[in-house]
CSV table of C-alpha atoms in Angstrom, one decimal:
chain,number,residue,atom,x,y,z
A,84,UNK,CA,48.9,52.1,95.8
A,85,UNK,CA,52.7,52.6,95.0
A,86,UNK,CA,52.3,51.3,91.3
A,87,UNK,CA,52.8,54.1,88.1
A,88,UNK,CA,49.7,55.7,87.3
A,89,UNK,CA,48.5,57.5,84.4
A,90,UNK,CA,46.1,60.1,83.7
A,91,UNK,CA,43.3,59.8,81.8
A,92,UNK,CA,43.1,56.3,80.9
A,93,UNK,CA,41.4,57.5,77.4
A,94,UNK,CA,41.2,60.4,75.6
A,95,UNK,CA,39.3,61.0,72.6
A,96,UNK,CA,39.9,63.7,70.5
A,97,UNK,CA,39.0,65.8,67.2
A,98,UNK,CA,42.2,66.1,64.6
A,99,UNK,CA,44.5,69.1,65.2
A,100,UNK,CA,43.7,69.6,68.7
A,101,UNK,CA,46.4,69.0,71.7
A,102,UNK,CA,46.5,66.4,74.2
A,103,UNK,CA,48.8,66.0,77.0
A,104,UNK,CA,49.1,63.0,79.1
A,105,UNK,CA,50.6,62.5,82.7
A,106,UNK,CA,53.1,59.9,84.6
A,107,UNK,CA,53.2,59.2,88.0
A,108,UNK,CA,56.1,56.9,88.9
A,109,UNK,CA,57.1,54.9,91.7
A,110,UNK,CA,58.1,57.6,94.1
A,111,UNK,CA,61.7,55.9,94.1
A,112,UNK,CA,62.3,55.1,90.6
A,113,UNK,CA,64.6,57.8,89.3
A,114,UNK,CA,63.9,56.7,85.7
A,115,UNK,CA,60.7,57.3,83.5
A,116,UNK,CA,60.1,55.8,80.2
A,117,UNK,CA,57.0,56.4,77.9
A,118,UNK,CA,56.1,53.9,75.3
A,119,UNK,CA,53.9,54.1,72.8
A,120,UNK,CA,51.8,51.0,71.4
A,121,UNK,CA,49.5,50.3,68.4
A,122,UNK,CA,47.0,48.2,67.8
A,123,UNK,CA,48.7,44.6,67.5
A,124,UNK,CA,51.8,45.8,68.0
A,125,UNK,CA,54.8,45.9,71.3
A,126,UNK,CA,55.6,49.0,72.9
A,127,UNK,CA,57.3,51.1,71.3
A,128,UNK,CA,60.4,53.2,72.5
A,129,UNK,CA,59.7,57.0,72.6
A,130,UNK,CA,61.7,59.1,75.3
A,131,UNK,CA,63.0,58.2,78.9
A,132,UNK,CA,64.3,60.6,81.9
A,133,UNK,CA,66.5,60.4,84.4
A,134,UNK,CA,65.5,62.3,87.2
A,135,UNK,CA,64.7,65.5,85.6
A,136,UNK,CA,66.7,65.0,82.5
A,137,UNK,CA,65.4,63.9,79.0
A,138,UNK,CA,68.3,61.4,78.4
A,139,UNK,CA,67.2,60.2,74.9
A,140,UNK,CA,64.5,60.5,72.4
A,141,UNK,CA,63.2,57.9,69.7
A,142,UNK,CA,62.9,59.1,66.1
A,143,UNK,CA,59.4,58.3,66.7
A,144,UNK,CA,59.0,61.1,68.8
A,145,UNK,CA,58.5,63.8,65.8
A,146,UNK,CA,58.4,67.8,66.9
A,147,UNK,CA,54.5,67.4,67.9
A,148,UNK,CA,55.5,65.5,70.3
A,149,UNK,CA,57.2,67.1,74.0
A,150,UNK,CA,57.9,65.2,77.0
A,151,UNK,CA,59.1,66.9,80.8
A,152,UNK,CA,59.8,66.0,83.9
A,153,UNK,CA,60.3,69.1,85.8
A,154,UNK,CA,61.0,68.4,89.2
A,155,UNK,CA,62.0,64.8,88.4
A,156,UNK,CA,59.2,63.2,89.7
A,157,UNK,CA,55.9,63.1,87.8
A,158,UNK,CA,56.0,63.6,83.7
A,159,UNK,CA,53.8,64.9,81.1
A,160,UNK,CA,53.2,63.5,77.1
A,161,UNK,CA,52.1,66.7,74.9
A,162,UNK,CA,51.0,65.8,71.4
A,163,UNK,CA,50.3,69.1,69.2
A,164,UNK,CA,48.2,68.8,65.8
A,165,UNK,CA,46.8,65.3,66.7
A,166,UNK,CA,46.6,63.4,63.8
A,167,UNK,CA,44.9,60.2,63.2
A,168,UNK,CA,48.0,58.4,62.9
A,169,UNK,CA,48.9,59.3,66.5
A,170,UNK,CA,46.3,57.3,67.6
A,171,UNK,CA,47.5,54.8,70.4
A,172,UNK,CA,47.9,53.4,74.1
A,173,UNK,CA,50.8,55.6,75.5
A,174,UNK,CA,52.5,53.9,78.3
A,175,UNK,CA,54.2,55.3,81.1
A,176,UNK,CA,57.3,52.8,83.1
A,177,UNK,CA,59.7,53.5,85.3
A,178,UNK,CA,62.6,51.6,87.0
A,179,UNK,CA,64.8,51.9,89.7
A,180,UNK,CA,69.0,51.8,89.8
A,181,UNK,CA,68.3,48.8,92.5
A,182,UNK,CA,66.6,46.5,90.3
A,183,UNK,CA,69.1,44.4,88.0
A,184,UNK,CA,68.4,45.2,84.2
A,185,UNK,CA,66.4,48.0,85.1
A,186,UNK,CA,63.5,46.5,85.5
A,187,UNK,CA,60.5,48.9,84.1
A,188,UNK,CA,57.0,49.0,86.1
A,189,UNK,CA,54.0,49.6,83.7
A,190,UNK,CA,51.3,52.1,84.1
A,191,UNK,CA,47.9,50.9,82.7
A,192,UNK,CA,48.5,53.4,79.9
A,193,UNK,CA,46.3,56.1,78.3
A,194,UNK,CA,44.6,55.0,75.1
A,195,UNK,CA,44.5,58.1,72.7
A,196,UNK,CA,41.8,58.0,69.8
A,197,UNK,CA,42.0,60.6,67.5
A,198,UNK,CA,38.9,60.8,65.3
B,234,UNK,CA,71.3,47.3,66.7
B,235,UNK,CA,68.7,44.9,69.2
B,236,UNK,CA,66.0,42.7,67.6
B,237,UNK,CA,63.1,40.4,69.4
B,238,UNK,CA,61.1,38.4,66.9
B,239,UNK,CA,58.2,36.2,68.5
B,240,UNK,CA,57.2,34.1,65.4
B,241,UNK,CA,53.8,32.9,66.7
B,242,UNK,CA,51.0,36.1,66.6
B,243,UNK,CA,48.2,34.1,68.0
B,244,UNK,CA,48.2,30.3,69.9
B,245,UNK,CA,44.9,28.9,70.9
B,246,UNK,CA,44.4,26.2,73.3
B,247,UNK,CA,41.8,23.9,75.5
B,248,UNK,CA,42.2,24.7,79.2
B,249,UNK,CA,44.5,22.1,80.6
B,250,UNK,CA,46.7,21.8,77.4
B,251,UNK,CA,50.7,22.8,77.4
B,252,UNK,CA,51.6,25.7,75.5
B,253,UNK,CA,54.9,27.3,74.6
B,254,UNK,CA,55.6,30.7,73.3
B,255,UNK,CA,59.0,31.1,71.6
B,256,UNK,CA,61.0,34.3,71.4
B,257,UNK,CA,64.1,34.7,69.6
B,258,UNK,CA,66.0,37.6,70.0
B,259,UNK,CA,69.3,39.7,68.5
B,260,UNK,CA,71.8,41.6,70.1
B,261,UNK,CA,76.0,42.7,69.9
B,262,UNK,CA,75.7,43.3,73.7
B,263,UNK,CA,77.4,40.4,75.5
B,264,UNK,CA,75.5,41.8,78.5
B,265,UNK,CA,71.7,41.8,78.3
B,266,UNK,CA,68.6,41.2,80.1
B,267,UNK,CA,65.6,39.1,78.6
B,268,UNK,CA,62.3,39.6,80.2
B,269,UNK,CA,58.7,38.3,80.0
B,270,UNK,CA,55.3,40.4,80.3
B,271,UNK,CA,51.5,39.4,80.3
B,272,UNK,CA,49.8,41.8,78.9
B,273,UNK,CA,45.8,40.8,79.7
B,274,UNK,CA,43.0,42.5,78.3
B,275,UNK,CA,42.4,45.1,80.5
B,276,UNK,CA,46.2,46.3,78.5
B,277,UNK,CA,48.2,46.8,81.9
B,278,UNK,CA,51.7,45.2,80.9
B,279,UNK,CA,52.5,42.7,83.9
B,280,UNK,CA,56.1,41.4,84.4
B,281,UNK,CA,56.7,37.6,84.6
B,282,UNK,CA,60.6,37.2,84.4
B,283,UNK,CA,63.6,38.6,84.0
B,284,UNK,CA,66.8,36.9,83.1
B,285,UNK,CA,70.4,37.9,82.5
B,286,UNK,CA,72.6,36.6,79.4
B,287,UNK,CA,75.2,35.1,81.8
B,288,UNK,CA,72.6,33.0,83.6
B,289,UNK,CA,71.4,30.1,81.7
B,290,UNK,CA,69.5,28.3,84.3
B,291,UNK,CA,66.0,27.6,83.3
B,292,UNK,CA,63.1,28.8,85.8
B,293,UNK,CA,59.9,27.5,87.0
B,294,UNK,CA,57.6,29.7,88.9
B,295,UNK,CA,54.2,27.9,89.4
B,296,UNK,CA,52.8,26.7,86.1
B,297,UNK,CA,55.2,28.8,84.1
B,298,UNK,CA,58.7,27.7,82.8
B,299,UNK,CA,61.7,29.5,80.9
B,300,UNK,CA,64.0,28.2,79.0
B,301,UNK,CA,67.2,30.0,78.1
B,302,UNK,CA,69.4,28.5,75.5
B,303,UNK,CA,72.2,31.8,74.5
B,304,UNK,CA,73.2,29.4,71.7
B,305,UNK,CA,70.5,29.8,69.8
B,306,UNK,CA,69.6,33.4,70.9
B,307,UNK,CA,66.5,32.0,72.1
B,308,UNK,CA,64.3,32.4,75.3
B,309,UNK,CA,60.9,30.2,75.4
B,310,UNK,CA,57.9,30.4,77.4
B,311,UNK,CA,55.6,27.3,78.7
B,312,UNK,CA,52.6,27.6,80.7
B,313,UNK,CA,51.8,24.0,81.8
B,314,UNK,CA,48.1,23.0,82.3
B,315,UNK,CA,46.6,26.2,80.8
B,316,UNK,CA,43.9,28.2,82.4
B,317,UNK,CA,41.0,30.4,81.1
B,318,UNK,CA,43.5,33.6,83.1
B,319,UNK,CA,46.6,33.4,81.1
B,320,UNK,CA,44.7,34.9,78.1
B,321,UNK,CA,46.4,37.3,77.0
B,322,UNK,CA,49.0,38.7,75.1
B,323,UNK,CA,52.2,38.1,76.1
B,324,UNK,CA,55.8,39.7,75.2
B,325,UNK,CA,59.2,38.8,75.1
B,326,UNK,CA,61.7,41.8,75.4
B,327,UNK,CA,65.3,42.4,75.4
B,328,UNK,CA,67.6,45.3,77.5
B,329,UNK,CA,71.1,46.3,76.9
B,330,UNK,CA,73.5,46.4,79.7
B,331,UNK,CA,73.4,48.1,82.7
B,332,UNK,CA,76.1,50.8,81.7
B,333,UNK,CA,75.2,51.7,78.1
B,334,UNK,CA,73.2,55.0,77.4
B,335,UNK,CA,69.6,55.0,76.6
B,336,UNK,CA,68.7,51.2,78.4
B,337,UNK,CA,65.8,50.6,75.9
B,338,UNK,CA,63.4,47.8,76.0
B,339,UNK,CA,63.2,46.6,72.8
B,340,UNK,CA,60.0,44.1,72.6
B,341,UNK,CA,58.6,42.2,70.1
B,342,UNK,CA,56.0,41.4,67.7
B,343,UNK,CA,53.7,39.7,71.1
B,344,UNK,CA,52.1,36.2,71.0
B,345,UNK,CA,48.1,36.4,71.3
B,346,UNK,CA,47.3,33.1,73.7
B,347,UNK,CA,43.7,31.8,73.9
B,348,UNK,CA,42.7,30.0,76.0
B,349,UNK,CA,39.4,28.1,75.9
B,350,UNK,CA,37.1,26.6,78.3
């Protein structure tokens, strides 16, 4: 399978605790994305990498929040002090410099519930 | 700043019936991408199209259609002779160009489509 993949699809959790999410990409694609989306709602913008670089962050993306991408390959999603406001599907994209608009690949997403 | 507003939350129609999504969309850029993705229940976010703002050809793929019209900032979706499969939710989304920093997707609202047996 050479799609993005996502671990864990869910994740239920208690208020206050941590979470951290991961990002596989397409093993080519030197850009990852993360997205987050509510209920009802498109994807929202959060953070996106380049290689290993954290090129820009949403104001969405308050200081619970921390994304990496250490080796520029696989990434990770740590919330701190869930709240229940952070509850959500967190998706993970990535795109190539080949593809024309920079076409972003989806991962199936992790849904968070925070209870 | 970029804007996508899809006015129609939820369209429901009988299997077999036309239906068209339309997506309306904002931007300074003069170079931009427009794309479509299906987002089925199962909440994996498919791509359908993409389009760039200096091609104004419309598409056909199958039983989908696209209609570009830059003078009206708009970029409609039709899926002819609807099936019980193209439930879903589906997205319109807009991309600044190729060179300028940060390359978000901006999407909108989504369009609910139900389709019924």
């Amino acid at each position: 399978d050479t799609g993005v993949s996502q671990d864990p699809r869910h994740k239920i959790t208690k208020r206050g605790q941590n979470v951290t999410f991961r990002c596989d990409p397409i093993s080519e694609h030197n850009r990852l994305y993360w997205y987050r989306q509510t209920l009802g709602q498109g994807p929202e913008f959060l953070t996106y990498f380049q290689n290993e670089a954290q090129l820009e962050k949403s104001r969405l993306l308050s200081d619970r929040f921390s994304a990496e991408r250490p080796k520029g390959s696989f990434s990770t999603l740590e919330i701190q002090r869930t709240e229940q406001g952070d509850s959500a599907m967190y998706l993970c994209a990535s795109s190539s410099p080949s593809h024309p608009g920079r076409l972003r690949i989806f991962g199936p997403g992790t849904r968070l519930t925070v209870l | 700043a970029q804007k996508v507003t899809q006015a129609q939350t939820e369209i429901s129609v009988v299997e077999k019936e036309d239906v068209t999504l339309d997506c309306v969309y904002e931007t300074r850029d003069t170079t931009y991408y427009l794309f479509w993705y299906k987002q089925p229940p199962s909440g994996e976010l498919v791509f359908l199209i993409r389009r760039n703002s200096f091609d104004e050809q419309n598409e056909i793929s199958g039983r989908y259609s696209w209609n570009f019209q830059k003078s009206t900032s708009s970029f409609n979706f039709t899926i002819t002779a609807s099936q019980v499969v193209d439930s879903a939710v589906y997205f319109c989304a807009l991309s600044e160009a190729e060179a300028a920093a940060g390359n978000k997707l901006t999407f909108g609202g989504g369009t609910r489509v139900l389709v019924k047996p």
